[in-house]
mmCIF file of C-alpha atoms in Angstrom:
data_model
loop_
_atom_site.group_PDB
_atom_site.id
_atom_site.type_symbol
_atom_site.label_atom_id
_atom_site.label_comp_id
_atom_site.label_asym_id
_atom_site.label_seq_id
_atom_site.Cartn_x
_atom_site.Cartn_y
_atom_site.Cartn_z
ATOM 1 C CA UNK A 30 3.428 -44.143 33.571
ATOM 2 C CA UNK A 31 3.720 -40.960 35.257
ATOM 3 C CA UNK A 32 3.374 -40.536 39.296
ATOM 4 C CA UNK A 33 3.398 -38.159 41.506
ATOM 5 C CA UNK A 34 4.891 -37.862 45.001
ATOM 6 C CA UNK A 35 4.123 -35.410 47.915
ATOM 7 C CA UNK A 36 5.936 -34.906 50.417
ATOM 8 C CA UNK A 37 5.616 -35.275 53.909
ATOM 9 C CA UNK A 38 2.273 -37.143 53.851
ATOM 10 C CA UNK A 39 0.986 -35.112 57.074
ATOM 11 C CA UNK A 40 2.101 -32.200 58.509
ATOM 12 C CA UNK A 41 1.272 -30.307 61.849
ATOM 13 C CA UNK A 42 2.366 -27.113 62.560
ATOM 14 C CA UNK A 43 1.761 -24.354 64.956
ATOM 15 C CA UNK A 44 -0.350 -21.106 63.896
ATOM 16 C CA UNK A 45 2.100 -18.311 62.297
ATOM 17 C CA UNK A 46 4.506 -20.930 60.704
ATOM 18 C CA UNK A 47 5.669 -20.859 57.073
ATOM 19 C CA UNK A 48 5.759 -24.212 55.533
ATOM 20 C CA UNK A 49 6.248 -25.713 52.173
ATOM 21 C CA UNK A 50 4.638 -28.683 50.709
ATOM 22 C CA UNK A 51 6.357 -30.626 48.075
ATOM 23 C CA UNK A 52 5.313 -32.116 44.816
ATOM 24 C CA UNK A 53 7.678 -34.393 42.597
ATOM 25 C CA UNK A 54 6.614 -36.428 39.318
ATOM 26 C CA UNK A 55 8.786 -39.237 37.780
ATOM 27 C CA UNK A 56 8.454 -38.031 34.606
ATOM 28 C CA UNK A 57 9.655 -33.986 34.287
ATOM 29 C CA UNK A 58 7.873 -33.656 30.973
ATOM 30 C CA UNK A 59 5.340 -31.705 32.904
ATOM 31 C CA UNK A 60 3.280 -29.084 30.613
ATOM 32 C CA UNK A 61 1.279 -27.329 33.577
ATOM 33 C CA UNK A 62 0.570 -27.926 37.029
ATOM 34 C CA UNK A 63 -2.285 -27.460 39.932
ATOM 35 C CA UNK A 64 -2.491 -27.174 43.247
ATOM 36 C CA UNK A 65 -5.497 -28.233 45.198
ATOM 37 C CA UNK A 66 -7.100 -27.982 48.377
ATOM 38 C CA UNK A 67 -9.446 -30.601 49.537
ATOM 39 C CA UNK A 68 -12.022 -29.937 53.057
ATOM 40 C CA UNK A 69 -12.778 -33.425 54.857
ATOM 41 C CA UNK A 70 -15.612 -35.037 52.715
ATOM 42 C CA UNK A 71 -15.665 -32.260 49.953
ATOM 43 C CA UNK A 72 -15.048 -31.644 46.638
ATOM 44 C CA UNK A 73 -11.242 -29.764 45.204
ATOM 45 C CA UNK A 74 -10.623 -26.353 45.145
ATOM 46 C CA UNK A 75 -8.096 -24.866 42.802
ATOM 47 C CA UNK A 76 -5.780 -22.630 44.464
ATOM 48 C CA UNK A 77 -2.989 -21.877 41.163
ATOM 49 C CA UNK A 78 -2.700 -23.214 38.346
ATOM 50 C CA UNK A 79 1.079 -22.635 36.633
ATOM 51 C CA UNK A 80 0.478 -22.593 32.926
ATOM 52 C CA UNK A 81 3.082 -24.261 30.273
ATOM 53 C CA UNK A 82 5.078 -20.296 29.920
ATOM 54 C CA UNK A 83 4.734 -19.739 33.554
ATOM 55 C CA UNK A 84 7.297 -20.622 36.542
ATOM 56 C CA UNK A 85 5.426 -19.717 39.862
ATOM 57 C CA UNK A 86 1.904 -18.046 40.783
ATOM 58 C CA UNK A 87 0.851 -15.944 43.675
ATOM 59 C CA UNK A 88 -1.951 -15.851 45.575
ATOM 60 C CA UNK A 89 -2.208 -13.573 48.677
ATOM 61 C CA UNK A 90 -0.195 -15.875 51.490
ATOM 62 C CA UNK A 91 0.310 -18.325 48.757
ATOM 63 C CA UNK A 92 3.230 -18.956 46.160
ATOM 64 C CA UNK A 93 4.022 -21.838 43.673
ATOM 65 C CA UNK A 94 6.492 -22.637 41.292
ATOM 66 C CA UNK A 95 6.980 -25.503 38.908
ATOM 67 C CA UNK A 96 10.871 -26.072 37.911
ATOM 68 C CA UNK A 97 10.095 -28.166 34.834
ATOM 69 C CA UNK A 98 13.886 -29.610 34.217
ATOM 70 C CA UNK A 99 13.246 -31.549 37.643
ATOM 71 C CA UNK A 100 9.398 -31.967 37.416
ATOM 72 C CA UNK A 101 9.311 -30.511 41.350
ATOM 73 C CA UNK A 102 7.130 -28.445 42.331
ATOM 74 C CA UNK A 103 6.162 -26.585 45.775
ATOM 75 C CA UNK A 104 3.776 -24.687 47.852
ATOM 76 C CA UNK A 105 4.913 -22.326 49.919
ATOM 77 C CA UNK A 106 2.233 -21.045 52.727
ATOM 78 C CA UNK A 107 3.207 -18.251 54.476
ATOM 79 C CA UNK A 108 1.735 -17.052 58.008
ATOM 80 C CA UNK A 109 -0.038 -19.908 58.262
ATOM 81 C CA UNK A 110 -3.670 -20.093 60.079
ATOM 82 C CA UNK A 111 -5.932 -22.985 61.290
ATOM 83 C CA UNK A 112 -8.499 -22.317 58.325
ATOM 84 C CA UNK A 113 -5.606 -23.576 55.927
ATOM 85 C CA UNK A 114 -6.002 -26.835 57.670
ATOM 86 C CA UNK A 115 -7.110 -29.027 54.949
ATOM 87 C CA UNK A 116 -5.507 -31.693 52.635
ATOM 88 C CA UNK A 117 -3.239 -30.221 49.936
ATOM 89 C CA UNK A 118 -3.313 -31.872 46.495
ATOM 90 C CA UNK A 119 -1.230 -30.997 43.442
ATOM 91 C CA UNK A 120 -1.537 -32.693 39.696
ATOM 92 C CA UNK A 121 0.324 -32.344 36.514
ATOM 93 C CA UNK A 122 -0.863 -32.303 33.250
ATOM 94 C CA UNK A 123 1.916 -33.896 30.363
ATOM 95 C CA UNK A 124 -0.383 -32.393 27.606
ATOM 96 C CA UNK A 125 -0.217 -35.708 25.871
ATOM 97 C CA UNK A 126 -2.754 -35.188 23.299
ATOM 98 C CA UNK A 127 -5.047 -36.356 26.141
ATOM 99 C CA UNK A 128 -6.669 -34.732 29.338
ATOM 100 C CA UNK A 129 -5.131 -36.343 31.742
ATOM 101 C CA UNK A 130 -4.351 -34.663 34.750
ATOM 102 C CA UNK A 131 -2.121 -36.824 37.513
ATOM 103 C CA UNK A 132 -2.390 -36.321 41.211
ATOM 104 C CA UNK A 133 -0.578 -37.111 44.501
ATOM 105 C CA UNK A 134 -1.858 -38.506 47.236
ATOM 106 C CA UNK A 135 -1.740 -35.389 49.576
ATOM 107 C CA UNK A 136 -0.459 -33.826 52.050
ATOM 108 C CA UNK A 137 -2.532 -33.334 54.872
ATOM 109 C CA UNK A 138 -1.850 -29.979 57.010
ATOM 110 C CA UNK A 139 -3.120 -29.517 60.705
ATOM 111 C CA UNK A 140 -2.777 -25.456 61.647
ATOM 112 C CA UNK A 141 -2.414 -25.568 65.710
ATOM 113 C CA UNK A 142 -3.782 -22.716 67.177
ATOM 114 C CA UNK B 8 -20.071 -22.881 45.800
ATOM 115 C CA UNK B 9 -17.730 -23.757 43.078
ATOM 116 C CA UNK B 10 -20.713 -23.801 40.830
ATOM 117 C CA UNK B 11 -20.769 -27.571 40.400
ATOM 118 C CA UNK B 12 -23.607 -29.133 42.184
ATOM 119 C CA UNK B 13 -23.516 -32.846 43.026
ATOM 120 C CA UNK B 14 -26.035 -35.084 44.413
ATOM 121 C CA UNK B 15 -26.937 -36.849 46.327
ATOM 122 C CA UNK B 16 -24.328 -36.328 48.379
ATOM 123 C CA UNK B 17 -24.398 -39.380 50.246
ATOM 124 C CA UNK B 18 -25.483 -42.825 48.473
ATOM 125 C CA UNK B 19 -25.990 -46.367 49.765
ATOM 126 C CA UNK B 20 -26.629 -49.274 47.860
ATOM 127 C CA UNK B 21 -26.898 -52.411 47.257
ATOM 128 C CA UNK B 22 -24.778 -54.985 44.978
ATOM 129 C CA UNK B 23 -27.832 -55.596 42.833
ATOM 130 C CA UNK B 24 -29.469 -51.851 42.571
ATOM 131 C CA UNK B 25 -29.143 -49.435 39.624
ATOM 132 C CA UNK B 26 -28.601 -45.731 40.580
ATOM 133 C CA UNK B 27 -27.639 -42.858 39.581
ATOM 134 C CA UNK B 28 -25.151 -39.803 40.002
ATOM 135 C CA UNK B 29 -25.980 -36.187 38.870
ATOM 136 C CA UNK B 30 -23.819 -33.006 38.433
ATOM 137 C CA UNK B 31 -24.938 -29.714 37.208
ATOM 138 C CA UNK B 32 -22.168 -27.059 36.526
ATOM 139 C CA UNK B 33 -23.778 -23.066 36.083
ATOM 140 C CA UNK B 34 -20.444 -21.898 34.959
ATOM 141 C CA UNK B 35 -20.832 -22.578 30.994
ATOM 142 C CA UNK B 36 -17.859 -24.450 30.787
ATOM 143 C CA UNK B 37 -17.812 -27.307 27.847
ATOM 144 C CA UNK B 38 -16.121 -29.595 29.910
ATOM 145 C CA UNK B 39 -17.404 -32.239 32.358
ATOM 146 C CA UNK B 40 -15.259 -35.179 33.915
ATOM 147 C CA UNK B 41 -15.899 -37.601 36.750
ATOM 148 C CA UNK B 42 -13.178 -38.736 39.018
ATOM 149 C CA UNK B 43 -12.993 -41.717 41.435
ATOM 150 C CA UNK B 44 -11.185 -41.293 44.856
ATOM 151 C CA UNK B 45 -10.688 -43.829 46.906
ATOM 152 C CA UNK B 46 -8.952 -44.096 50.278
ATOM 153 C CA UNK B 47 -5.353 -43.683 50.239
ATOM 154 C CA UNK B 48 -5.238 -43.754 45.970
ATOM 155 C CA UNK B 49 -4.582 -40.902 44.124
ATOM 156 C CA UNK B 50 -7.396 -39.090 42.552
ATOM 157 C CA UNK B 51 -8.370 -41.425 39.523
ATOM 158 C CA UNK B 52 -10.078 -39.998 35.899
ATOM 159 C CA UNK B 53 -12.862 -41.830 34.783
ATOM 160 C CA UNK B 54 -14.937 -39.873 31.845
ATOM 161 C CA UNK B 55 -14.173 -36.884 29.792
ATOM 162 C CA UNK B 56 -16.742 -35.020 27.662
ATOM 163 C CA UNK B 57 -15.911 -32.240 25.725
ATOM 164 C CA UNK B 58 -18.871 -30.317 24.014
ATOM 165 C CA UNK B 59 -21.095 -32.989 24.769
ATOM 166 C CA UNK B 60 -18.875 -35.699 23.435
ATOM 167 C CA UNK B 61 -16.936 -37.850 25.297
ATOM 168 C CA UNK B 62 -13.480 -37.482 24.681
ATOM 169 C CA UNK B 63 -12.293 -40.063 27.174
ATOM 170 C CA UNK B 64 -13.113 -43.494 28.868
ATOM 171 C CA UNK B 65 -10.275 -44.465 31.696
ATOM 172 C CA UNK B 66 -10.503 -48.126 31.044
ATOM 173 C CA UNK B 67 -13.944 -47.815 33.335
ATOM 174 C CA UNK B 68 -15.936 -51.345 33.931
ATOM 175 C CA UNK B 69 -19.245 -51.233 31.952
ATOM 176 C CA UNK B 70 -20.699 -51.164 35.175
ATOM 177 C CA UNK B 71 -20.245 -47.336 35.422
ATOM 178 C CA UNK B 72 -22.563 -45.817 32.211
ATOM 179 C CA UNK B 73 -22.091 -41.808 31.841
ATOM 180 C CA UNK B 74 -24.318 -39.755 30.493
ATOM 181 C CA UNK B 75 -23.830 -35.708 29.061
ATOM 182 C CA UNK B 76 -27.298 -34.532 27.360
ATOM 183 C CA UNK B 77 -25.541 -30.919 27.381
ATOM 184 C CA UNK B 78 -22.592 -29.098 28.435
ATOM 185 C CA UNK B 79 -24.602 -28.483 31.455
ATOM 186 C CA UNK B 80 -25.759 -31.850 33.102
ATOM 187 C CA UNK B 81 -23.556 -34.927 33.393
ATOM 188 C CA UNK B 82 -24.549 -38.487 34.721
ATOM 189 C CA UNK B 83 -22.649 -41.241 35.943
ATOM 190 C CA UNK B 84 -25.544 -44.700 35.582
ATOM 191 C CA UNK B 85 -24.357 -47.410 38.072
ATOM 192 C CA UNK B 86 -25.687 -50.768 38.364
ATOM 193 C CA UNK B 87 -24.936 -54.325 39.519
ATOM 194 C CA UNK B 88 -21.658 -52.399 41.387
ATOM 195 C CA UNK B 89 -19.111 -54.588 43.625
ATOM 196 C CA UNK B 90 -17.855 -53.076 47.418
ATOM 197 C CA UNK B 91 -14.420 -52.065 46.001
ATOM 198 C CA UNK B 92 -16.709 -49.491 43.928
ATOM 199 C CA UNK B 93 -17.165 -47.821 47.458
ATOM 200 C CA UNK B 94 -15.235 -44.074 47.022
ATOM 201 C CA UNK B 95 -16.156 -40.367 46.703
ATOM 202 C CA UNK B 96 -16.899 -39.730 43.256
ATOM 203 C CA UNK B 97 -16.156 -36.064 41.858
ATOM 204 C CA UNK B 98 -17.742 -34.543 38.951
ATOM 205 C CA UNK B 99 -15.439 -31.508 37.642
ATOM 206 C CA UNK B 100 -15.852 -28.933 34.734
ATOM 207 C CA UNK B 101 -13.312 -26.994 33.024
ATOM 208 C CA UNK B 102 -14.275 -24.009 29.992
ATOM 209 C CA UNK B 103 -12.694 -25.830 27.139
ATOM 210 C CA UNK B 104 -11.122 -29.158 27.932
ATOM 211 C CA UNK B 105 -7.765 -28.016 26.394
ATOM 212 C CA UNK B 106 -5.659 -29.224 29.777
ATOM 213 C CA UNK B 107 -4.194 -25.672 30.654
ATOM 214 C CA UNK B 108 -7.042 -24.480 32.838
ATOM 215 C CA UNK B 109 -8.690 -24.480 36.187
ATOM 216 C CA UNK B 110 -11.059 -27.552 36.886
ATOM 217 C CA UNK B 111 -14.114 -26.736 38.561
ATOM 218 C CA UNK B 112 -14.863 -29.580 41.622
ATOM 219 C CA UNK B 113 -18.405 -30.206 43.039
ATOM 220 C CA UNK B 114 -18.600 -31.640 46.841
ATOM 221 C CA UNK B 115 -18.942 -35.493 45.168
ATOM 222 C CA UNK B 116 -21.080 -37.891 46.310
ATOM 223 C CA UNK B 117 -20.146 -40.394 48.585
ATOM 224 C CA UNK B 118 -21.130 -44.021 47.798
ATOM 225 C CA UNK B 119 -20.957 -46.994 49.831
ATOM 226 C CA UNK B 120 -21.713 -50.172 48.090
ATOM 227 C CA UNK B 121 -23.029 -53.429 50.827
#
């Protein structure tokens, strides 16, 4: 059964930082993969999605990449601010003949101003 | 405003009531899903339905009933629910269900069962 792991669970860091959040699954047969951001009490927001051909995406102060041989994956934030505080979610999908996506648990970032 | 509207957004109920969950997605995606999340437990599928059909049941208790009358509207029918049912449920909607796209979250609704 596949599970993921993020690491560190929280994270607190002052305003300007760069940080990375990591993502591992147990089983590296990992066809794409998402990273979320979840508000307190609200709903997911996608923030990249790295597609099967795909290695990393970019959005503005945001980069991921996905090395599949591993099944690692991380989210690098740069010049972080205290709007990014939030918890950070990633899942995998194994494309299984199923839609099945498989998340972590989070990682839950504090931005100090 | 992802486009995915949930509500209520708060529900309360009791171990005997029947209620139910509604999500409405404007984005005409074909896709609907609910999720459970719990405290502390990963995010957890419970229905797929693709084009109206549903396309997956995550070993879900009969207690939880969904419902898809159209690509558009999907219902999650609880009754005679237990306190461990207590989570924030998500309702999600991707354009074709195919796994390598973008899912769509509303804000849930967050149930307490007494």
């Amino acid at each position: 059964k596949q599970e993921v792991t993020q690491i560190p669970a929280a994270l607190s860091v002052p305003e300007g930082e760069n940080l990375v959040l990591n993502c591992s699954f147990t089983d590296s047969a990992i066809y794409n993969l998402q990273w979320f951001r979840q508000d307190p009490g609200k709903g997911l927001t996608s923030l990249l999605l790295i597609q099967s051909s795909q290695r990393e995406q970019t959005s503005g102060r945001l980069n991921a990449s996905l090395d599949k041989s591993s099944g690692r994956s991380t989210l690098y934030i740069a010049a972080s601010q205290p709007g990014d505080s939030a918890t950070y979610l990633c899942a995998g999908w194994t494309g299984a003949g199923s839609y099945q996506l498989t998340f972590g648990k989070g990682t839950k970032l504090s931005v100090i101003p | 405003e992802t486009g995915v509207t949930q509500t209520p957004r708060h529900l309360v109920m009791g171990m005997t009531n029947k209620k139910s969950l509604k999500c409405e997605q404007h984005l005409g995606h074909n896709a609907m899903y609910w999720y459970k999340q719990s405290a502390k437990k990963p995010l957890e599928l419970m229905f797929v339905y693709n084009f109206k059909e549903q396309t997956e049941n995550n070993s879900v208790p009969s207690r939880f009933s969904p419902e898809c009358p159209n690509s558009s509207h999907l219902f999650l029918h609880l009754h005679t629910l237990q306190p461990e049912d207590s989570a924030l449920y998500l309702c999600a909607s991707s354009r074709q269900g195919t796994g390598n796209e973008k899912l769509f979250f509303g804000s849930g609704t967050q149930l307490s069962v007494l």
